[in-house]
C-alpha cells in the first residue's frame, strides 16, 4: 500500500471500491467427515451441541425424541423457529446434546445452536436468521446473590420493633 500524503490521495485510493481488508467476510460451508454441520448454542446456564444433516426432520435431544424431552409445545415452537424462518422444516435430521440450566434455557440454547449450524450448512441462510436475531447469543444470566440481602436485590423485611 502506498503512503498517503493528502486527503485527495485518500479519496483516490478509495475511489476504486473497497479494499480487500474492508471487504465483507465470505462465509463458506463447514461440514465434518460425516457430512454434518456442528454448532454450539448457549442461553443462561445451558449449553447445547447441535449436529444437522439432510434427512426427514427427525429431532433427537439427549437420545430422546423432542416430544418427550420438551413436553411443552412452547419449547418445541422455540426450537423450530430457525427452521420455519429458513423454510427448512422436515429437511434436516437434528441431533442435540444439551446440559445445564432449566428447560427454557435449554430450548433457547438449542435454538441458538441450530441457527448457527444452519448457517454453517447453508451460508446463504445467514441473512434471514440474523435479521430475526437467532444468531445473537442472549447474554442475560441470573444475577448473583449479595451478602446482607435475601436474594440478589431483595432486602430482608424491615421491622421497627
Coordinates of N, CA and C in Angstrom, one line a residue:
X1 N 0.9 -1.2 0.0 CA 0.0 0.0 0.0 C 0.9 1.2 0.0
X2 N 0.5 2.2 -0.8 CA 1.3 3.4 -0.9 C 1.1 4.4 0.2
X3 N 2.0 5.2 0.5 CA 1.9 6.2 1.6 C 1.0 7.3 1.1
X4 N 0.1 7.7 1.9 CA -0.8 8.8 1.5 C -0.3 10.1 2.0
X5 N -0.2 11.2 1.2 CA 0.3 12.5 1.5 C -0.8 13.5 1.8
X6 N -2.0 13.3 1.3 CA -3.0 14.3 1.4 C -4.4 13.7 1.4
X7 N -5.4 14.5 1.7 CA -6.8 14.0 1.6 C -7.2 13.6 0.2
X8 N -6.7 14.3 -0.8 CA -7.0 13.9 -2.2 C -6.5 12.5 -2.5
X9 N -5.3 12.2 -2.0 CA -4.7 10.9 -2.2 C -5.6 9.8 -1.5
X10 N -6.1 10.1 -0.4 CA -7.0 9.2 0.3 C -8.3 8.9 -0.5
X11 N -8.9 10.0 -1.0 CA -10.1 9.9 -1.9 C -9.8 9.0 -3.1
X12 N -8.6 9.2 -3.8 CA -8.3 8.5 -4.9 C -8.1 7.0 -4.6
X13 N -7.5 6.7 -3.4 CA -7.2 5.3 -3.1 C -8.5 4.5 -2.8
X14 N -9.5 5.2 -2.3 CA -10.8 4.5 -2.0 C -11.8 4.6 -3.1
X15 N -11.5 5.4 -4.2 CA -12.4 5.5 -5.3 C -12.7 4.3 -6.1
X16 N -11.7 3.3 -6.1 CA -11.9 2.1 -6.8 C -12.7 1.1 -6.1
X17 N -13.3 1.4 -5.0 CA -14.1 0.4 -4.3 C -13.5 0.1 -3.0
X18 N -14.0 -1.0 -2.4 CA -13.5 -1.4 -1.0 C -12.1 -2.1 -1.2
X19 N -11.3 -1.9 -0.2 CA -10.0 -2.6 -0.2 C -10.3 -4.0 0.3
X20 N -9.3 -4.9 0.0 CA -9.5 -6.3 0.5 C -9.7 -6.4 2.0
X21 N -9.0 -5.5 2.7 CA -9.1 -5.6 4.2 C -10.5 -5.2 4.7
X22 N -11.2 -4.3 3.9 CA -12.6 -3.8 4.3 C -13.7 -4.6 3.7
X23 N -13.4 -5.6 2.9 CA -14.5 -6.4 2.2 C -15.3 -7.2 3.2
X24 N -16.5 -7.5 2.9 CA -17.4 -8.3 3.8 C -16.8 -9.7 3.8
X25 N -16.9 -10.3 5.0 CA -16.4 -11.7 5.1 C -17.2 -12.7 4.3
X26 N -16.5 -13.6 3.7 CA -17.2 -14.7 2.8 C -17.4 -15.9 3.7
X27 N -18.7 -16.3 3.8 CA -19.0 -17.4 4.7 C -19.0 -18.7 3.8
X28 N -18.3 -19.7 4.2 CA -18.3 -20.9 3.5 C -18.9 -22.1 4.3
X29 N -19.2 -23.1 3.6 CA -19.9 -24.3 4.2 C -18.8 -25.0 5.1
X30 N -19.2 -25.4 6.3 CA -18.3 -26.1 7.2 C -19.0 -27.4 7.6
X31 N -18.5 -28.5 7.1 CA -19.0 -29.8 7.4 C -17.9 -30.7 8.0
X32 N -18.3 -31.8 8.7 CA -17.4 -32.7 9.3 C -17.3 -33.9 8.3
X33 N -16.6 -35.0 8.7 CA -16.3 -36.1 7.8 C -17.6 -36.9 7.5
X34 N -18.6 -36.8 8.4 CA -19.9 -37.5 8.1 C -20.9 -36.6 7.3
X35 N -20.5 -35.4 6.9 CA -21.4 -34.5 6.1 C -22.3 -33.8 7.0
X36 N -22.0 -33.6 8.3 CA -22.9 -32.9 9.2 C -22.3 -31.5 9.5
X37 N -23.2 -30.6 9.9 CA -22.7 -29.3 10.3 C -22.9 -29.3 11.9
X38 N -21.9 -28.7 12.6 CA -21.9 -28.7 14.0 C -21.8 -27.3 14.5
X39 N -22.6 -27.0 15.6 CA -22.5 -25.7 16.2 C -22.9 -25.8 17.7
X40 N -22.4 -24.9 18.5 CA -22.7 -24.8 19.9 C -23.6 -23.6 20.2
X41 N -24.6 -23.8 20.9 CA -25.5 -22.8 21.3 C -25.6 -22.6 22.8
X42 N -25.7 -21.4 23.3 CA -25.8 -21.1 24.7 C -26.9 -20.2 25.1
X43 N -27.5 -20.4 26.3 CA -28.5 -19.5 26.8 C -28.6 -19.7 28.3
X44 N -28.5 -18.6 29.1 CA -28.4 -18.7 30.5 C -27.3 -19.7 30.9
X45 N -27.6 -20.8 31.7 CA -26.5 -21.7 32.0 C -26.5 -22.9 31.2
X46 N -27.3 -23.0 30.1 CA -27.5 -24.2 29.3 C -26.5 -24.1 28.1
X47 N -25.9 -25.2 27.7 CA -25.1 -25.3 26.6 C -25.6 -26.5 25.7
X48 N -25.8 -26.2 24.4 CA -26.3 -27.2 23.5 C -25.3 -27.5 22.4
X49 N -25.0 -28.7 22.1 CA -24.2 -29.1 21.0 C -25.2 -29.7 19.9
X50 N -25.1 -29.1 18.7 CA -26.1 -29.4 17.7 C -25.4 -29.9 16.5
X51 N -25.9 -31.0 15.9 CA -25.4 -31.5 14.6 C -26.6 -31.6 13.7
X52 N -26.5 -31.2 12.5 CA -27.6 -31.3 11.5 C -27.0 -32.0 10.2
X53 N -27.9 -32.8 9.6 CA -27.6 -33.4 8.3 C -28.9 -33.6 7.5
X54 N -28.8 -33.7 6.2 CA -30.0 -33.8 5.5 C -30.8 -35.1 5.9
X55 N -32.1 -35.0 6.0 CA -32.9 -36.1 6.4 C -34.4 -35.8 6.3
X56 N -35.1 -36.5 7.2 CA -36.6 -36.4 7.2 C -37.2 -35.5 8.2
X57 N -36.4 -34.8 9.0 CA -36.9 -33.9 10.0 C -36.9 -34.5 11.4
X58 N -36.2 -35.6 11.6 CA -36.2 -36.3 13.0 C -35.3 -35.5 13.9
X59 N -35.8 -35.2 15.1 CA -35.1 -34.4 16.1 C -34.9 -35.3 17.3
X60 N -33.6 -35.5 17.7 CA -33.3 -36.3 18.9 C -32.5 -35.4 19.8
X61 N -33.0 -35.3 21.1 CA -32.3 -34.5 22.1 C -31.9 -35.4 23.3
X62 N -30.6 -35.5 23.6 CA -30.1 -36.3 24.6 C -30.7 -37.8 24.5
X63 N -30.7 -38.3 23.3 CA -31.1 -39.6 22.9 C -32.6 -39.9 23.2
X64 N -33.4 -38.8 23.2 CA -34.8 -38.9 23.4 C -35.5 -38.1 22.3
X65 N -36.7 -38.4 21.9 CA -37.5 -37.7 20.9 C -37.8 -36.3 21.5
X66 N -37.9 -35.3 20.6 CA -38.2 -33.9 21.0 C -39.5 -33.8 21.8
X67 N -40.5 -34.6 21.4 CA -41.8 -34.6 22.1 C -41.7 -35.1 23.6
X68 N -40.7 -36.0 23.8 CA -40.5 -36.5 25.2 C -39.7 -35.5 26.0
X69 N -38.6 -35.0 25.4 CA -37.7 -34.1 26.1 C -38.3 -32.8 26.4
X70 N -38.8 -32.1 25.4 CA -39.5 -30.8 25.5 C -41.0 -31.1 25.4
X71 N -41.7 -31.4 26.6 CA -43.1 -31.8 26.6 C -44.0 -30.6 26.3
X72 N -43.6 -29.4 26.7 CA -44.4 -28.2 26.5 C -44.3 -27.7 25.0
X73 N -45.5 -27.5 24.4 CA -45.5 -27.0 23.0 C -44.7 -25.7 22.8
X74 N -44.7 -24.8 23.7 CA -44.0 -23.6 23.6 C -42.5 -23.8 23.4
X75 N -41.9 -24.8 24.1 CA -40.5 -25.1 24.0 C -40.2 -25.7 22.6
X76 N -41.1 -26.5 22.1 CA -40.9 -27.1 20.8 C -41.0 -26.0 19.7
X77 N -41.9 -25.1 19.9 CA -42.1 -23.9 19.0 C -40.8 -23.1 18.9
X78 N -40.2 -22.8 20.1 CA -38.9 -22.1 20.2 C -37.9 -22.8 19.4
X79 N -37.8 -24.1 19.5 CA -36.8 -24.9 18.8 C -37.0 -24.9 17.3
X80 N -38.2 -24.8 16.8 CA -38.4 -24.9 15.4 C -38.4 -23.5 14.7
X81 N -38.3 -22.5 15.4 CA -38.3 -21.1 14.8 C -37.2 -20.9 13.7
X82 N -36.0 -21.3 13.9 CA -35.0 -21.1 12.8 C -35.4 -21.9 11.6
X83 N -35.9 -23.1 11.7 CA -36.3 -23.9 10.6 C -37.4 -23.3 9.8
X84 N -38.4 -22.7 10.5 CA -39.5 -22.1 9.8 C -39.1 -20.8 9.1
X85 N -38.2 -20.0 9.7 CA -37.8 -18.8 9.1 C -37.0 -19.1 7.8
X86 N -36.2 -20.2 7.9 CA -35.4 -20.6 6.7 C -36.2 -21.5 5.7
X87 N -37.4 -21.8 6.0 CA -38.2 -22.7 5.2 C -37.5 -24.1 5.0
X88 N -37.0 -24.6 6.1 CA -36.3 -25.9 6.0 C -36.9 -26.9 7.0
X89 N -38.2 -26.8 7.3 CA -38.8 -27.8 8.2 C -38.9 -29.1 7.5
X90 N -38.5 -30.2 8.2 CA -38.5 -31.6 7.8 C -37.5 -31.8 6.7
X91 N -36.4 -31.0 6.6 CA -35.4 -31.2 5.6 C -34.1 -31.7 6.3
X92 N -34.0 -31.6 7.6 CA -32.7 -31.9 8.3 C -33.0 -32.8 9.5
X93 N -32.1 -33.8 9.7 CA -32.2 -34.6 10.9 C -31.3 -33.9 11.9
X94 N -31.8 -33.6 13.1 CA -31.1 -32.8 14.1 C -30.8 -33.7 15.3
X95 N -29.5 -33.7 15.7 CA -29.1 -34.4 16.9 C -28.5 -33.4 17.9
X96 N -29.0 -33.5 19.1 CA -28.6 -32.4 20.1 C -28.2 -33.1 21.4
X97 N -27.1 -32.6 22.0 CA -26.9 -32.9 23.4 C -26.9 -31.6 24.2
X98 N -27.7 -31.5 25.2 CA -27.8 -30.2 25.9 C -27.7 -30.5 27.4
X99 N -27.0 -29.6 28.1 CA -26.8 -29.8 29.6 C -26.8 -28.4 30.2
X100 N -27.1 -28.4 31.5 CA -27.1 -27.2 32.3 C -28.4 -26.4 32.2
X101 N -28.7 -25.6 33.2 CA -29.9 -24.8 33.2 C -31.2 -25.5 33.3
X102 N -32.3 -24.8 33.0 CA -33.6 -25.4 33.0 C -34.1 -25.6 31.6
X103 N -35.3 -26.1 31.5 CA -35.8 -26.4 30.2 C -35.9 -25.2 29.2
X104 N -36.3 -24.0 29.8 CA -36.5 -22.8 29.0 C -35.1 -22.4 28.4
X105 N -34.1 -22.4 29.3 CA -32.7 -22.1 28.8 C -32.2 -23.1 27.8
X106 N -32.5 -24.3 28.1 CA -32.0 -25.4 27.1 C -32.7 -25.2 25.8
X107 N -34.0 -24.9 25.7 CA -34.7 -24.7 24.4 C -34.0 -23.5 23.7
X108 N -33.7 -22.4 24.4 CA -33.0 -21.3 23.8 C -31.7 -21.6 23.3
X109 N -30.9 -22.4 24.1 CA -29.6 -22.9 23.7 C -29.7 -23.7 22.4
X110 N -30.7 -24.6 22.3 CA -30.8 -25.4 21.1 C -31.2 -24.6 19.9
X111 N -32.0 -23.6 20.1 CA -32.4 -22.6 19.0 C -31.1 -21.9 18.5
X112 N -30.3 -21.4 19.4 CA -29.1 -20.7 19.1 C -28.1 -21.6 18.3
X113 N -27.9 -22.8 18.8 CA -27.0 -23.8 18.2 C -27.6 -24.2 16.8
X114 N -28.9 -24.4 16.7 CA -29.5 -24.8 15.4 C -29.3 -23.7 14.4
X115 N -29.5 -22.5 14.8 CA -29.4 -21.4 13.9 C -27.9 -21.3 13.3
X116 N -27.0 -21.5 14.2 CA -25.6 -21.4 13.8 C -25.2 -22.6 12.9
X117 N -25.7 -23.8 13.2 CA -25.5 -25.0 12.4 C -26.1 -24.8 11.0
X118 N -27.3 -24.2 10.9 CA -27.9 -23.9 9.6 C -27.0 -23.0 8.8
X119 N -26.4 -22.0 9.4 CA -25.6 -21.1 8.6 C -24.3 -21.8 8.2
X120 N -23.8 -22.7 9.0 CA -22.6 -23.5 8.6 C -22.9 -24.4 7.4
X121 N -24.2 -25.0 7.4 CA -24.5 -25.9 6.3 C -24.9 -25.1 5.1
X122 N -25.7 -24.0 5.2 CA -26.1 -23.2 4.1 C -25.8 -21.8 4.4
X123 N -24.6 -21.3 4.0 CA -24.2 -19.9 4.4 C -25.2 -18.8 3.9
X124 N -26.0 -19.1 2.9 CA -26.9 -18.1 2.4 C -28.1 -17.8 3.3
X125 N -28.3 -18.7 4.3 CA -29.4 -18.5 5.3 C -29.0 -17.6 6.4
X126 N -27.7 -17.1 6.4 CA -27.3 -16.2 7.5 C -28.1 -14.9 7.6
X127 N -28.4 -14.3 6.5 CA -29.1 -13.0 6.5 C -30.5 -13.1 7.1
X128 N -31.4 -14.1 6.7 CA -32.7 -14.1 7.4 C -32.6 -14.5 8.8
X129 N -31.7 -15.4 9.2 CA -31.6 -15.8 10.6 C -31.0 -14.7 11.5
X130 N -30.1 -13.9 10.9 CA -29.5 -12.8 11.7 C -30.6 -11.7 11.8
X131 N -31.4 -11.5 10.8 CA -32.5 -10.5 10.8 C -33.5 -10.8 12.0
X132 N -33.7 -12.1 12.2 CA -34.7 -12.5 13.2 C -34.0 -12.5 14.6
X133 N -32.7 -12.4 14.7 CA -32.0 -12.3 15.9 C -31.6 -13.7 16.5
X134 N -31.6 -14.7 15.7 CA -31.4 -16.1 16.2 C -29.9 -16.4 16.3
X135 N -29.0 -15.6 15.7 CA -27.6 -15.8 15.7 C -26.9 -15.1 16.9
X136 N -27.7 -14.2 17.5 CA -27.1 -13.5 18.7 C -27.3 -14.3 19.9
X137 N -26.2 -14.4 20.7 CA -26.2 -15.1 22.0 C -26.9 -14.2 23.0
X138 N -28.0 -14.7 23.6 CA -28.7 -13.9 24.6 C -27.8 -14.0 25.9
X139 N -27.2 -12.9 26.2 CA -26.2 -12.9 27.3 C -26.8 -12.7 28.7
X140 N -28.1 -12.6 28.8 CA -28.7 -12.4 30.1 C -28.6 -13.6 31.0
X141 N -28.0 -13.5 32.2 CA -27.9 -14.6 33.1 C -28.4 -14.1 34.5
X142 N -28.6 -15.1 35.4 CA -29.1 -14.8 36.7 C -28.1 -14.0 37.5
X143 N -28.6 -12.9 38.1 CA -27.7 -12.0 38.9 C -27.4 -12.8 40.2
X144 N -26.1 -12.6 40.7 CA -25.7 -13.3 41.9 C -26.3 -12.7 43.1
X145 N -26.4 -13.5 44.2 CA -26.9 -13.1 45.5 C -25.9 -12.3 46.2
X146 N -26.3 -11.1 46.8 CA -25.4 -10.3 47.5 C -25.5 -10.6 49.0
X147 N -24.4 -10.4 49.8 CA -24.5 -10.5 51.2 C -25.3 -9.4 51.8
X148 N -26.0 -9.7 52.9 CA -26.8 -8.7 53.6 C -28.2 -8.5 52.9
X149 N -28.4 -9.4 51.9 CA -29.7 -9.4 51.2 C -30.3 -10.8 51.2
X150 N -31.6 -10.8 51.0 CA -32.3 -12.1 50.9 C -32.1 -12.8 49.6
X151 N -32.1 -12.0 48.5 CA -31.8 -12.5 47.2 C -30.8 -11.6 46.5
X152 N -30.8 -11.5 45.2 CA -29.8 -10.6 44.6 C -30.1 -9.1 44.9
X153 N -31.3 -8.7 44.9 CA -31.7 -7.3 45.3 C -32.6 -7.1 46.4
X154 N -33.4 -8.2 46.7 CA -34.4 -8.1 47.8 C -33.8 -8.0 49.1
X155 N -34.2 -7.0 49.9 CA -33.7 -6.9 51.3 C -34.6 -7.7 52.2
X156 N -34.0 -7.9 53.4 CA -34.8 -8.6 54.5 C -36.0 -7.7 54.9
X157 N -37.0 -8.2 55.4 CA -38.2 -7.4 55.8 C -37.8 -6.5 57.0
X158 N -38.2 -5.2 56.8 CA -37.9 -4.3 57.9 C -38.9 -4.3 58.9
X159 N -38.5 -4.3 60.2 CA -39.4 -4.2 61.3 C -38.9 -3.2 62.3
X160 N -39.8 -2.2 62.7 CA -39.3 -1.2 63.6 C -39.2 -1.7 65.0
X161 N -40.0 -2.6 65.4 CA -40.0 -3.2 66.8 C -39.5 -4.6 66.8

